[in-house]
């Protein structure tokens, strides 16, 4: 019949088939990597020892020791099997979870290989990973706040850097808490600049972010060279000491890893949960996300697009400010020029990797933090892998995600587009 | 009882355009009032004023007899005015509930969303008005008809009494449109009043209680479906005062330059927009494709010019199969294309006129030698063309953006007709132009025809089609319902064909008018359901190069 | 007819590079960039003034005294900036009078050193500008520059026994190639998958940094040291210098000017340039006109990368003769500012790059003579960029009227594509 609705159905399955095969090949590739890179270079009699004692705990776990080679072979086989199944049938919806599993197997194989013939403190690694994930995750949360509302923020790096310095100065003069507050406000202040440039003046948001990045590098180095170098007392804030959560910290193994950190770690956890809850379960979040997805639709329903964006960007800046303060007040105890060293950009990558979701970003932050931590320790362990390649992993992974190989992310639809009201 | 809504003397000016010219309109309780007019007649502007998106320059709005100040959508919503925009204002990644509640959320303590309560209210509304939706579905998974139901629920959720539906059927399949009409009746039965904006004659006669026709920002008349018929409405809508007669000799027909066989083309949403079209254009004739906009003309032209991939069928230009050829190949074979959206596709506004005049021939001699552009030649040729085609511009280095619409179009015409072409595909070539430019472009097209070029003219201006064409093909819902010689064809007859009304047993006729009544509630629902099941893929762009 | 009057007035125009530049400038407002620069320099001076110890210590007791000291400090800084970047007028006059070679070299060194400093800016600015013209936001000039430097330095020290006229072009070419590769990858990803070039080039930046760190500690490390530094390049790969020490002014400056002309020629005189600009200005029209958007995008990013690579190559072949990790001073971000200030036109970029080169060089003198850290220059650059990017601010400050026609604006089209 001529009026029959005609729907073409040939579009969907093709893409998923390609993806299934690509993923299968990735799994097989990882299996092959375990086999050839790790197993092939391991002597048969070597033993891997993992220390499971994080220290500071009464319970002492026995060390985990095993002969390396058979375990590597088992891990390679497991990856290969999963890969074969993925090629043949596919895991459908749970593909991403399986990818996570394979990645975990690969990492375990890698660690076993690294620790073959020696011992590695697994608990220490985990704790260090969590700590390294803090600034990355905070940067990512800052990005999520801005971009969920439709404003691209590549200035996270600059905001972090500035607030690191401000926090150090105010922390030195008036104490750690004032320093922290000042750092947060500094981040917020730069965000105001970003917001005015990109929302009011509709400057390209990348350009506006670049302005802030250049400015931040300049002003922090300027002040550092002009004042901090000669007046040492301005740059000696000390650091927040660790807080032991009573009760929880006594949990064997996990307690010291999870519940003995400074304010920044716990702050990150709180913000993570708050932001997730806020974004997805409150009116505030619904409106914020609507402005990032379809500002015009939000406008027709009486939501003030501009105000919402200002609010989101400024909060995002304050989040970056909190993350920036970590560098001086939570980690090093003094400000050094360009000390953020690209963590803000890794935060941006973590945001994309985590699909603009707080917990996704935290997961990515952990992964990137792990790479970061491992790179620092490989040298100490005297391992044969150049640590620089590990440090590249986050960037390469982000590019792969962005290319849609692992399934395209759900970027806010109006991200980067200034909103213009019509007809006035 | 005062009317629910009264617009008095509404006037809105945009730079250079009088969009609304002292418009009066009343809407009674429980009535469906159709606002009929061509594209660009000012219907949407009027409704955006009512909804608070634009501010009128003059005029007043009364709601239930009381003067209303509407400065923003919030004001409109508070006054019980709701609008379904032509382009849906829905957020694809949100659920139905989230979309509906956005802006007037149900809350628990402390700003926490109460999705359950909202979903419950949506269910109530959906049952009361027969609007089948599942509150937990994501918008991106819904077919267009379902999305529209969500838009309507959005209004009802805010307890709107005055519903504005802007071109609601433009994006719907016939079944979805029938379902919408059923819903509209159930709304008015419950005391809601509806303003229904459209340019489709059949729908107006089927559904409206009263009809107001707007042309060029002015109300040209009001009527009811009982007093009116399609040809009368068409005449009111199109107007007769513009009668640019074109003198042309009898056609000297040559061999076919363009042959289209069973062509099927999908639109951006993956729906067949061109559904098995066959026709041929012969050298020395103008074949006009008449039709109300949105019946597959855009997709047809894009397929013919290589800008959109075809789904099935074949296209032959001269003796070459160009079904899968790219735009450059088709251009080189001697096809000229005057695109529908001249500013998007036809011109680079930030480039000088000279560069725009060689936009698709810049790489050929004499404009390029090897890799190097021959700027002097380009300028020289540009100056020639500017004077030959009467393009009013301060110079060939002037940017295209500072030219008037008519002169911009002349730049395109000059570029396309200066090549040795065998076929001209002209899509809406005079839309929005002044009378002088229209006359000029018509003359050029006829000149091409007389010199033995085949011209395919696609236009929704019936007058234009009738004046220029030797044969007229009428397209309706992606199919060519009839091809008839222009000589002796009456405007009324073509108008009816454009509305899908086929007389005297013409072939392949979608007998919509007869069929409409036959669509029962049950089948309509079934179709909607089936569509929801099949069309879960996201709309994909189907342009060749993207 | 209206058009013919104008035709007869205008002689057959042959457009020069400068002509096109002025024409494009005239379309926006010549005033805005100039006022932006002046305002940025002024605000920089203000920062210098308020951070001068004498100012903030006397402020509470005697504000007037503080203000005058602040003005003093700012003027001292500006004059140091001038002497450091252009030269001390007295010394130049003395040197000219004496006619002594060493004195002349010392007198003119600041000016020539400024030119030398602007070389990488010219290249990197051209790289970003070329990308802008094709609608691409290449934020990865920094990484491309590193890759160029790495490849150049490798060819420079690894190949021996070649005559200079072969070795030098090879080394330069290797630099261009390295940068091009780093541009090619994001270009391909953009064209084929829609992955946004901004994110991808940022990621490529950091990959390049890590790669260079690895190489400088491994394969490319100088044998006799534990520092991450490459061996010196062969003299045959060095860009020749024109004067004796201390003047480092080298051939690279002219290579940069040639590259600027080349970019101008490519953009405005060739088929490829036409395609590139069309794709950048209106991709729909480019498709309509039958252009190959994928090819143009990939090519534009590769060329952009090659230019940035040449910036790195020039630094190692003309100035440092070796590569160490911290050799770039943020050229990547600065180049975005350069391209925007120069309105993405080669002439504008060269002018802006000269400005940056002079500022950077003068800043060193400022640090020594007026105790103002060089980093004040970055602050000024950021301010200038902000004013250029948001011309409305400048128009508000100076009460200029808004232009009738909107400037060609740059817009990011979201991340994922």
Coordinates of N, CA, C and O in Angstrom, one line a residue, chain B residues 139-214:
Chain B
X139 N 13.6 9.4 25.4 CA 13.1 10.0 24.2 C 13.7 9.5 22.9 O 13.1 9.3 21.9
X140 N 15.1 9.3 23.0 CA 15.8 8.8 21.8 C 15.3 7.5 21.3 O 15.5 7.2 20.1
X141 N 14.6 6.7 22.1 CA 14.1 5.4 21.7 C 12.7 5.5 21.1 O 12.1 4.5 20.7
X142 N 12.1 6.7 21.2 CA 10.7 6.8 20.7 C 10.6 7.2 19.3 O 11.4 8.0 18.8
X143 N 9.6 6.7 18.6 CA 9.3 7.2 17.2 C 8.8 8.7 17.3 O 8.4 9.1 18.4
X144 N 8.8 9.3 16.2 CA 8.5 10.7 16.2 C 7.1 11.0 16.8 O 6.9 11.9 17.5
X145 N 6.1 10.1 16.4 CA 4.8 10.3 16.9 C 4.8 10.2 18.4 O 4.1 11.0 19.1
X146 N 5.5 9.3 19.0 CA 5.6 9.2 20.4 C 6.2 10.4 21.0 O 5.8 10.9 22.1
X147 N 7.3 11.0 20.4 CA 7.9 12.2 20.9 C 6.9 13.3 20.9 O 6.8 14.1 21.9
X148 N 6.0 13.3 19.9 CA 5.0 14.4 19.8 C 4.0 14.2 21.0 O 3.6 15.2 21.6
X149 N 3.7 13.0 21.3 CA 2.7 12.8 22.4 C 3.4 13.3 23.7 O 2.7 13.9 24.5
X150 N 4.7 13.1 23.8 CA 5.3 13.6 25.0 C 5.3 15.1 25.1 O 5.0 15.7 26.1
X151 N 5.4 15.7 23.9 CA 5.3 17.2 23.9 C 3.9 17.7 24.3 O 3.8 18.6 25.1
X152 N 2.9 16.9 23.9 CA 1.6 17.3 24.3 C 1.4 17.1 25.8 O 0.8 17.9 26.4
X153 N 1.9 16.0 26.2 CA 1.8 15.7 27.7 C 2.5 16.8 28.5 O 2.0 17.2 29.5
X154 N 3.6 17.3 27.9 CA 4.3 18.4 28.6 C 3.3 19.6 28.9 O 3.3 20.2 29.9
X155 N 2.5 19.9 27.9 CA 1.6 21.0 28.0 C 0.5 20.7 29.0 O 0.2 21.5 29.9
X156 N 0.0 19.5 28.9 CA -1.1 19.1 29.8 C -0.6 19.0 31.3 O -1.4 19.3 32.2
X157 N 0.6 18.6 31.4 CA 1.2 18.5 32.7 C 1.2 19.9 33.4 O 1.1 20.0 34.6
X158 N 1.4 20.9 32.6 CA 1.4 22.3 33.1 C 0.1 22.9 33.1 O -0.1 24.1 33.2
X159 N -0.9 22.0 32.8 CA -2.3 22.5 32.8 C -2.6 23.6 31.8 O -3.3 24.6 32.2
X160 N -2.0 23.5 30.7 CA -2.3 24.5 29.6 C -3.7 24.3 29.1 O -4.2 23.2 29.0
X161 N -4.3 25.4 28.8 CA -5.7 25.4 28.2 C -5.6 25.7 26.7 O -6.5 25.3 26.0
X162 N -4.6 26.5 26.4 CA -4.5 26.9 25.0 C -3.2 26.2 24.5 O -2.1 26.4 24.9
X163 N -3.4 25.3 23.5 CA -2.3 24.5 23.0 C -2.0 25.0 21.6 O -2.9 25.1 20.7
X164 N -0.7 25.4 21.4 CA -0.3 25.8 20.0 C 0.5 24.6 19.4 O 1.4 24.1 20.0
X165 N 0.0 24.1 18.3 CA 0.8 23.0 17.6 C 1.4 23.6 16.3 O 0.6 23.9 15.4
X166 N 2.7 23.7 16.3 CA 3.3 24.4 15.1 C 3.7 23.3 14.1 O 4.6 22.5 14.4
X167 N 3.1 23.3 13.0 CA 3.3 22.3 11.9 C 3.5 20.9 12.5 O 4.5 20.2 12.3
X168 N 2.5 20.4 13.3 CA 2.7 19.2 14.0 C 2.8 17.9 13.1 O 3.4 16.9 13.5
X169 N 2.3 18.0 11.9 CA 2.3 16.9 11.0 C 3.5 16.8 10.1 O 3.7 15.8 9.4
X170 N 4.3 17.9 10.1 CA 5.4 18.0 9.1 C 6.3 16.8 9.3 O 6.9 16.3 8.3
X171 N 6.5 16.3 10.4 CA 7.4 15.2 10.6 C 6.8 13.8 10.8 O 7.5 12.8 11.1
X172 N 5.5 13.8 10.7 CA 4.8 12.5 11.0 C 4.5 11.7 9.8 O 4.3 12.2 8.7
X173 N 4.4 10.4 10.0 CA 4.0 9.5 8.9 C 2.4 9.7 8.9 O 1.8 10.1 9.9
X174 N 1.8 9.2 7.8 CA 0.3 9.4 7.8 C -0.4 8.8 9.0 O -1.3 9.4 9.5
X175 N 0.1 7.6 9.4 CA -0.6 7.0 10.5 C -0.5 7.8 11.8 O -1.4 8.0 12.5
X176 N 0.8 8.3 11.9 CA 1.0 9.1 13.1 C 0.1 10.4 13.1 O -0.4 10.8 14.1
X177 N 0.0 10.9 11.9 CA -0.8 12.1 11.7 C -2.3 11.8 12.1 O -2.9 12.6 12.8
X178 N -2.8 10.7 11.6 CA -4.2 10.3 12.0 C -4.3 10.2 13.5 O -5.3 10.6 14.1
X179 N -3.3 9.6 14.1 CA -3.4 9.4 15.5 C -3.4 10.8 16.2 O -4.1 11.0 17.2
X180 N -2.6 11.7 15.7 CA -2.6 13.0 16.3 C -3.9 13.7 16.2 O -4.4 14.3 17.2
X181 N -4.6 13.6 15.1 CA -5.9 14.2 14.9 C -6.9 13.6 15.9 O -7.7 14.4 16.5
X182 N -6.8 12.4 16.2 CA -7.7 11.7 17.1 C -7.4 12.4 18.5 O -8.3 12.7 19.3
X183 N -6.1 12.5 18.8 CA -5.8 13.1 20.1 C -6.3 14.5 20.2 O -6.8 15.0 21.2
X184 N -6.2 15.3 19.1 CA -6.6 16.7 19.1 C -8.1 16.8 19.4 O -8.5 17.6 20.2
X185 N -8.9 15.9 18.9 CA -10.3 15.9 19.2 C -10.6 15.5 20.6 O -11.4 16.2 21.3
X186 N -9.8 14.6 21.1 CA -10.1 14.2 22.5 C -9.6 15.4 23.4 O -10.2 15.5 24.5
X187 N -8.7 16.2 23.0 CA -8.3 17.3 23.8 C -9.4 18.4 23.8 O -9.8 18.9 24.9
X188 N -10.0 18.7 22.6 CA -11.0 19.7 22.6 C -12.3 19.3 23.3 O -13.0 20.1 23.9
X189 N -12.5 18.0 23.2 CA -13.7 17.4 23.9 C -13.6 17.7 25.4 O -14.6 17.9 26.1
X190 N -12.4 17.8 25.9 CA -12.2 18.1 27.4 C -12.0 19.6 27.6 O -11.4 19.9 28.6
X191 N -12.4 20.4 26.7 CA -12.4 21.8 26.9 C -11.1 22.5 26.6 O -10.9 23.7 26.8
X192 N -10.1 21.9 26.0 CA -8.9 22.6 25.6 C -9.1 23.2 24.3 O -10.0 22.8 23.5
X193 N -8.3 24.3 24.0 CA -8.5 25.0 22.7 C -7.1 24.9 22.0 O -6.1 24.9 22.7
X194 N -7.2 24.7 20.7 CA -6.0 24.4 20.0 C -5.8 25.4 18.8 O -6.7 25.6 18.1
X195 N -4.6 25.9 18.7 CA -4.2 26.6 17.5 C -3.3 25.7 16.7 O -2.3 25.2 17.2
X196 N -3.7 25.4 15.5 CA -3.0 24.4 14.7 C -2.4 25.1 13.5 O -3.1 25.6 12.6
X197 N -1.1 25.1 13.5 CA -0.4 25.8 12.4 C 0.0 24.8 11.3 O 0.5 23.7 11.6
X198 N -0.3 25.1 10.1 CA 0.0 24.2 9.0 C 0.0 24.9 7.7 O -0.4 26.0 7.5
X199 N 0.5 24.2 6.7 CA 0.4 24.6 5.3 C -0.3 23.5 4.5 O -0.3 23.6 3.2
X200 N -0.8 22.5 5.1 CA -1.4 21.4 4.4 C -2.9 21.5 4.4 O -3.6 21.5 5.4
X201 N -3.4 21.6 3.2 CA -4.8 22.0 3.0 C -5.7 20.9 3.5 O -6.7 21.1 4.1
X202 N -5.4 19.6 3.2 CA -6.3 18.5 3.5 C -6.5 18.5 5.0 O -7.6 18.3 5.5
X203 N -5.4 18.6 5.7 CA -5.5 18.5 7.2 C -6.4 19.6 7.8 O -7.2 19.3 8.6
X204 N -6.3 20.8 7.2 CA -7.1 21.9 7.7 C -8.6 21.5 7.5 O -9.4 21.7 8.4
X205 N -8.9 21.0 6.4 CA -10.3 20.8 6.1 C -10.8 19.6 6.9 O -12.0 19.5 7.3
X206 N -9.9 18.7 7.2 CA -10.3 17.5 8.0 C -10.5 17.8 9.5 O -11.4 17.3 10.1
X207 N -9.7 18.7 10.0 CA -9.6 18.7 11.5 C -10.1 20.1 12.1 O -10.6 20.1 13.2
X208 N -10.0 21.2 11.3 CA -10.2 22.5 11.9 C -11.7 22.8 12.1 O -12.6 22.3 11.4
X209 N -12.0 23.6 13.1 CA -13.3 24.2 13.3 C -13.3 25.5 12.5 O -14.3 25.9 11.9
X210 N -12.3 26.3 12.6 CA -12.2 27.5 11.9 C -10.8 27.6 11.3 O -9.8 27.0 11.7
X211 N -10.7 28.4 10.2 CA -9.5 28.6 9.5 C -9.2 30.0 9.3 O -10.0 30.8 8.9
X212 N -7.9 30.4 9.6 CA -7.5 31.8 9.3 C -6.2 31.6 8.4 O -5.3 30.9 8.7
X213 N -6.3 32.3 7.3 CA -5.2 32.2 6.3 C -4.3 33.4 6.4 O -4.8 34.6 6.5
X214 N -3.0 33.2 6.5 CA -2.0 34.3 6.6 C -1.2 34.3 5.4 O -0.7 33.2 4.9

